[in-house]
PDB file of C-alpha atoms and ligand atoms in Angstrom:
ATOM      1  CA  MET I   1     104.626-171.946  56.528  1.00  0.00           C
ATOM      2  CA  LYS I   2     104.801-174.565  59.277  1.00  0.00           C
ATOM      3  CA  LYS I   3     104.443-178.185  58.123  1.00  0.00           C
ATOM      4  CA  VAL I   4     101.669-180.580  59.122  1.00  0.00           C
ATOM      5  CA  ALA I   5     102.633-184.082  60.246  1.00  0.00           C
ATOM      6  CA  VAL I   6     100.163-186.748  59.168  1.00  0.00           C
ATOM      7  CA  ILE I   7     100.858-189.828  61.275  1.00  0.00           C
ATOM      8  CA  MET I   8      99.044-193.156  60.997  1.00  0.00           C
ATOM      9  CA  GLY I   9      99.296-196.247  63.154  1.00  0.00           C
ATOM     10  CA  SER I  10      99.415-198.664  60.236  1.00  0.00           C
ATOM     11  CA  ASP I  11      99.615-198.729  56.462  1.00  0.00           C
ATOM     12  CA  SER I  12      96.070-200.144  56.601  1.00  0.00           C
ATOM     13  CA  ASP I  13      94.963-196.617  57.602  1.00  0.00           C
ATOM     14  CA  TRP I  14      96.456-195.028  54.473  1.00  0.00           C
ATOM     15  CA  PRO I  15      93.503-195.399  52.053  1.00  0.00           C
ATOM     16  CA  VAL I  16      91.486-193.111  54.351  1.00  0.00           C
ATOM     17  CA  VAL I  17      94.338-190.955  55.668  1.00  0.00           C
ATOM     18  CA  LYS I  18      95.498-189.996  52.192  1.00  0.00           C
ATOM     19  CA  GLY I  19      92.300-187.908  52.008  1.00  0.00           C
ATOM     20  CA  ALA I  20      93.870-185.601  54.604  1.00  0.00           C
ATOM     21  CA  CYS I  21      97.055-185.328  52.541  1.00  0.00           C
ATOM     22  CA  GLU I  22      95.066-184.501  49.405  1.00  0.00           C
ATOM     23  CA  GLN I  23      93.237-181.738  51.239  1.00  0.00           C
ATOM     24  CA  LEU I  24      96.470-180.293  52.664  1.00  0.00           C
ATOM     25  CA  LYS I  25      97.962-180.357  49.165  1.00  0.00           C
ATOM     26  CA  ALA I  26      94.901-178.550  47.779  1.00  0.00           C
ATOM     27  CA  PHE I  27      95.488-175.746  50.297  1.00  0.00           C
ATOM     28  CA  GLY I  28      99.214-175.640  49.451  1.00  0.00           C
ATOM     29  CA  ILE I  29     100.216-176.695  52.963  1.00  0.00           C
ATOM     30  CA  PRO I  30     103.527-178.573  53.283  1.00  0.00           C
ATOM     31  CA  TYR I  31     103.160-181.916  55.018  1.00  0.00           C
ATOM     32  CA  GLU I  32     104.921-185.159  55.801  1.00  0.00           C
ATOM     33  CA  ALA I  33     103.121-188.491  56.186  1.00  0.00           C
ATOM     34  CA  HIS I  34     104.572-191.297  58.323  1.00  0.00           C
ATOM     35  CA  ILE I  35     103.610-194.647  59.832  1.00  0.00           C
ATOM     36  CA  LEU I  36     104.335-194.672  63.563  1.00  0.00           C
ATOM     37  CA  SER I  37     102.552-196.662  66.219  1.00  0.00           C
ATOM     38  CA  ALA I  38     101.947-195.889  69.898  1.00  0.00           C
ATOM     39  CA  HIS I  39     102.176-199.624  70.580  1.00  0.00           C
ATOM     40  CA  ARG I  40     104.455-201.121  67.917  1.00  0.00           C
ATOM     41  CA  THR I  41     107.029-198.285  67.734  1.00  0.00           C
ATOM     42  CA  PRO I  42     106.488-196.354  70.988  1.00  0.00           C
ATOM     43  CA  ALA I  43     110.016-194.900  71.218  1.00  0.00           C
ATOM     44  CA  ALA I  44     110.029-193.647  67.615  1.00  0.00           C
ATOM     45  CA  ALA I  45     106.555-192.142  68.055  1.00  0.00           C
ATOM     46  CA  ALA I  46     107.630-190.324  71.231  1.00  0.00           C
ATOM     47  CA  GLU I  47     110.816-189.082  69.561  1.00  0.00           C
ATOM     48  CA  PHE I  48     108.930-187.760  66.532  1.00  0.00           C
ATOM     49  CA  ALA I  49     106.374-185.977  68.717  1.00  0.00           C
ATOM     50  CA  SER I  50     108.880-184.445  71.116  1.00  0.00           C
ATOM     51  CA  SER I  51     111.050-183.039  68.315  1.00  0.00           C
ATOM     52  CA  ALA I  52     108.176-182.006  66.007  1.00  0.00           C
ATOM     53  CA  ARG I  53     108.171-178.316  66.978  1.00  0.00           C
ATOM     54  CA  LYS I  54     111.906-177.888  66.423  1.00  0.00           C
ATOM     55  CA  ASN I  55     111.576-179.792  63.131  1.00  0.00           C
ATOM     56  CA  GLY I  56     109.215-177.169  61.712  1.00  0.00           C
ATOM     57  CA  PHE I  57     105.806-178.709  62.307  1.00  0.00           C
ATOM     58  CA  GLY I  58     102.845-176.597  63.424  1.00  0.00           C
ATOM     59  CA  VAL I  59     100.065-179.191  63.697  1.00  0.00           C
ATOM     60  CA  LEU I  60     100.095-182.954  64.241  1.00  0.00           C
ATOM     61  CA  ILE I  61      97.378-185.160  62.743  1.00  0.00           C
ATOM     62  CA  CYS I  62      97.267-188.703  64.158  1.00  0.00           C
ATOM     63  CA  ALA I  63      95.066-191.485  62.795  1.00  0.00           C
ATOM     64  CA  ALA I  64      94.628-194.812  64.570  1.00  0.00           C
ATOM     65  CA  GLY I  65      92.045-197.518  64.986  1.00  0.00           C
ATOM     66  CA  MET I  66      90.858-199.821  67.774  1.00  0.00           C
ATOM     67  CA  ALA I  67      92.931-199.155  70.975  1.00  0.00           C
ATOM     68  CA  ALA I  68      93.758-195.795  69.428  1.00  0.00           C
ATOM     69  CA  HIS I  69      96.438-194.255  71.656  1.00  0.00           C
ATOM     70  CA  LEU I  70      98.496-192.603  68.915  1.00  0.00           C
ATOM     71  CA  ALA I  71      96.993-189.113  69.113  1.00  0.00           C
ATOM     72  CA  GLY I  72      97.079-189.213  72.916  1.00  0.00           C
ATOM     73  CA  ALA I  73     100.702-190.348  72.946  1.00  0.00           C
ATOM     74  CA  PHE I  74     101.618-187.504  70.572  1.00  0.00           C
ATOM     75  CA  ALA I  75      99.705-185.003  72.700  1.00  0.00           C
ATOM     76  CA  GLY I  76     101.566-186.226  75.774  1.00  0.00           C
ATOM     77  CA  ASN I  77     104.890-185.600  74.073  1.00  0.00           C
ATOM     78  CA  SER I  78     104.236-182.251  72.373  1.00  0.00           C
ATOM     79  CA  THR I  79     102.496-178.957  73.074  1.00  0.00           C
ATOM     80  CA  LEU I  80     101.666-178.528  69.378  1.00  0.00           C
ATOM     81  CA  PRO I  81      97.964-178.885  68.543  1.00  0.00           C
ATOM     82  CA  VAL I  82      97.112-182.558  67.938  1.00  0.00           C
ATOM     83  CA  ILE I  83      94.147-183.612  65.796  1.00  0.00           C
ATOM     84  CA  GLY I  84      93.007-187.213  66.188  1.00  0.00           C
ATOM     85  CA  ILE I  85      91.286-189.257  63.490  1.00  0.00           C
ATOM     86  CA  PRO I  86      89.598-192.352  64.941  1.00  0.00           C
ATOM     87  CA  MET I  87      89.681-195.045  62.273  1.00  0.00           C
ATOM     88  CA  LYS I  88      86.711-197.232  61.402  1.00  0.00           C
ATOM     89  CA  GLY I  89      87.282-200.975  61.778  1.00  0.00           C
ATOM     90  CA  GLY I  90      87.704-203.771  64.266  1.00  0.00           C
ATOM     91  CA  ALA I  91      84.955-205.478  66.271  1.00  0.00           C
ATOM     92  CA  MET I  92      83.401-202.140  67.272  1.00  0.00           C
ATOM     93  CA  ASP I  93      83.712-200.484  63.889  1.00  0.00           C
ATOM     94  CA  GLY I  94      85.508-197.393  65.154  1.00  0.00           C
ATOM     95  CA  LEU I  95      83.530-196.595  68.292  1.00  0.00           C
ATOM     96  CA  ASP I  96      86.439-197.922  70.382  1.00  0.00           C
ATOM     97  CA  ALA I  97      88.895-195.701  68.486  1.00  0.00           C
ATOM     98  CA  LEU I  98      86.595-192.690  68.819  1.00  0.00           C
ATOM     99  CA  LEU I  99      86.359-193.034  72.597  1.00  0.00           C
ATOM    100  CA  ALA I 100      90.073-193.817  72.993  1.00  0.00           C
ATOM    101  CA  THR I 101      90.966-190.716  70.974  1.00  0.00           C
ATOM    102  CA  VAL I 102      88.485-188.230  72.419  1.00  0.00           C
ATOM    103  CA  GLN I 103      88.512-189.093  76.126  1.00  0.00           C
ATOM    104  CA  MET I 104      91.780-187.391  77.036  1.00  0.00           C
ATOM    105  CA  PRO I 105      92.754-186.408  80.575  1.00  0.00           C
ATOM    106  CA  SER I 106      92.440-182.765  81.602  1.00  0.00           C
ATOM    107  CA  GLY I 107      95.386-180.683  80.384  1.00  0.00           C
ATOM    108  CA  ILE I 108      96.344-182.882  77.407  1.00  0.00           C
ATOM    109  CA  PRO I 109      93.796-182.180  74.646  1.00  0.00           C
ATOM    110  CA  VAL I 110      93.287-183.996  71.353  1.00  0.00           C
ATOM    111  CA  ALA I 111      90.943-182.278  68.889  1.00  0.00           C
ATOM    112  CA  THR I 112      89.033-185.319  67.667  1.00  0.00           C
ATOM    113  CA  VAL I 113      87.253-185.388  64.313  1.00  0.00           C
ATOM    114  CA  ALA I 114      84.641-187.911  63.188  1.00  0.00           C
ATOM    115  CA  ILE I 115      85.417-191.589  62.581  1.00  0.00           C
ATOM    116  CA  ASN I 116      87.450-191.632  59.323  1.00  0.00           C
ATOM    117  CA  GLY I 117      87.200-187.810  59.269  1.00  0.00           C
ATOM    118  CA  ALA I 118      90.443-187.310  57.356  1.00  0.00           C
ATOM    119  CA  LYS I 119      89.282-184.340  55.306  1.00  0.00           C
ATOM    120  CA  ASN I 120      88.051-182.443  58.359  1.00  0.00           C
ATOM    121  CA  ALA I 121      91.347-183.128  60.131  1.00  0.00           C
ATOM    122  CA  ALA I 122      93.145-181.388  57.274  1.00  0.00           C
ATOM    123  CA  VAL I 123      90.679-178.502  57.182  1.00  0.00           C
ATOM    124  CA  LEU I 124      91.041-178.017  60.929  1.00  0.00           C
ATOM    125  CA  ALA I 125      94.839-178.067  60.593  1.00  0.00           C
ATOM    126  CA  ALA I 126      94.516-175.414  57.868  1.00  0.00           C
ATOM    127  CA  GLN I 127      92.291-173.308  60.116  1.00  0.00           C
ATOM    128  CA  ILE I 128      94.860-173.496  62.922  1.00  0.00           C
ATOM    129  CA  LEU I 129      97.696-172.448  60.602  1.00  0.00           C
ATOM    130  CA  SER I 130      95.544-169.680  59.084  1.00  0.00           C
ATOM    131  CA  VAL I 131      95.627-167.779  62.391  1.00  0.00           C
ATOM    132  CA  SER I 132      99.007-166.422  61.305  1.00  0.00           C
ATOM    133  CA  ASP I 133      98.652-166.771  57.517  1.00  0.00           C
ATOM    134  CA  ASP I 134      96.310-164.429  55.629  1.00  0.00           C
ATOM    135  CA  GLU I 135      96.832-166.190  52.293  1.00  0.00           C
ATOM    136  CA  LEU I 136      95.692-169.479  53.784  1.00  0.00           C
ATOM    137  CA  ALA I 137      92.748-167.726  55.482  1.00  0.00           C
ATOM    138  CA  ALA I 138      91.669-166.435  52.052  1.00  0.00           C
ATOM    139  CA  LYS I 139      91.828-169.991  50.648  1.00  0.00           C
ATOM    140  CA  LEU I 140      89.613-171.206  53.493  1.00  0.00           C
ATOM    141  CA  ASP I 141      87.111-168.404  52.796  1.00  0.00           C
ATOM    142  CA  GLN I 142      87.085-169.389  49.116  1.00  0.00           C
ATOM    143  CA  ALA I 143      86.500-173.063  49.988  1.00  0.00           C
ATOM    144  CA  ARG I 144      83.501-172.050  52.116  1.00  0.00           C
ATOM    145  CA  ALA I 145      82.134-169.888  49.308  1.00  0.00           C
ATOM    146  CA  ASP I 146      82.551-172.782  46.832  1.00  0.00           C
ATOM    147  CA  MET I 147      80.688-175.113  49.196  1.00  0.00           C
ATOM    148  CA  ALA I 148      77.824-172.640  49.586  1.00  0.00           C
ATOM    149  CA  ALA I 149      77.608-172.238  45.793  1.00  0.00           C
ATOM    150  CA  GLN I 150      77.403-176.024  45.382  1.00  0.00           C
ATOM    151  CA  ILE I 151      74.575-176.241  47.919  1.00  0.00           C
ATOM    152  CA  ALA I 152      72.713-173.414  46.167  1.00  0.00           C
ATOM    153  CA  GLN I 153      73.012-175.332  42.885  1.00  0.00           C
ATOM    154  CA  LYS I 154      71.717-178.539  44.504  1.00  0.00           C
ATOM    155  CA  GLU I 155      68.794-176.641  46.052  1.00  0.00           C
ATOM    156  CA  GLN I 156      67.927-175.169  42.665  1.00  0.00           C
ATOM    157  CA  LYS I 157      68.031-178.655  41.098  1.00  0.00           C
ATOM    158  CA  LEU I 158      65.789-180.071  43.856  1.00  0.00           C
ATOM    159  CA  GLN I 159      63.252-177.274  43.496  1.00  0.00           C
ATOM    160  CA  ALA I 160      63.227-177.751  39.720  1.00  0.00           C
ATOM    161  CA  GLU I 161      62.564-181.469  40.202  1.00  0.00           C
ATOM    162  CA  LEU I 162      59.737-180.739  42.645  1.00  0.00           C
ATOM    163  CA  GLY I 163      58.244-178.336  40.155  1.00  0.00           C
TER     164      GLY I 163
HETATM  165  C1  RP5 P 201      95.863-199.462  64.769  1.00  0.00           C
HETATM  166  O1  RP5 P 201      95.340-200.724  64.569  1.00  0.00           O
HETATM  167  C2  RP5 P 201      96.129-198.927  63.390  1.00  0.00           C
HETATM  168  O2  RP5 P 201      96.051-197.531  63.398  1.00  0.00           O
HETATM  169  C3  RP5 P 201      95.052-199.547  62.554  1.00  0.00           C
HETATM  170  O3  RP5 P 201      93.920-198.697  62.422  1.00  0.00           O
HETATM  171  C4  RP5 P 201      94.650-200.776  63.352  1.00  0.00           C
HETATM  172  C5  RP5 P 201      94.958-202.058  62.627  1.00  0.00           C
HETATM  173  O4  RP5 P 201      96.325-202.097  62.274  1.00  0.00           O
HETATM  174  P1  RP5 P 201      96.892-203.290  61.372  1.00  0.00           P
HETATM  175  O5  RP5 P 201      96.699-204.524  62.162  1.00  0.00           O
HETATM  176  O6  RP5 P 201      96.089-203.266  60.103  1.00  0.00           O
HETATM  177  O7  RP5 P 201      98.344-202.954  61.124  1.00  0.00           O
HETATM  178  O8  RP5 P 201      97.012-199.466  65.535  1.00  0.00           O
END
C-alpha cells in the first residue's frame, strides 16, 4: 500500500495532528509524520513534496496554522492529492488558516477539512487509497456500519429517557 505523509508546520500542531496518525494506524495504513514548514524550512518542504511520489507516498496531509501555506506549497510541488488541515489558534482562532488553506488558485487543489479536522483528513486519505485497495474499502464500510450502530444505540437511549 502507498504511504501517507502527515506533515505539520510546527511541533505545536502535534497534539491535534496525532489524531490523524491514530486514525491511519487504526486502518492499517503506513504513514510517516514530519515537521516541515513552508516558511521556516521552505527548501526542505519543497524537496519532500517533489520527491514524495517516488518515495512511495500516495496522499499528503498538511497541517498548519495562521498564514497556513504548507498545504498549498506541497500542492504546488506535487501532483499527489493534498489534504489540508487548518489549525485552530492565533488571533483569528483558525479562520485565517482555513481561508489560507482552502482558497487555492485554479489548477492546484487542496482538499481542505475542518479547522483541526485531523481525523477527517485521515479518513479522506483512506478513502483515496481505497480506490485501488478492496481490503481498505471493506474497513471503511465497517467503520461506517459501526458509526451507524452507535447512533442507533444513542437514539434508543434518548427515546428511553423521553419515555
Ligand atoms: C504555523 O504556525 C504552524 O503550523 C503552527 O500552527 C503555527 C504556530 O507555530 P509555532 O509558533 O507554535 O511554532 O506555521
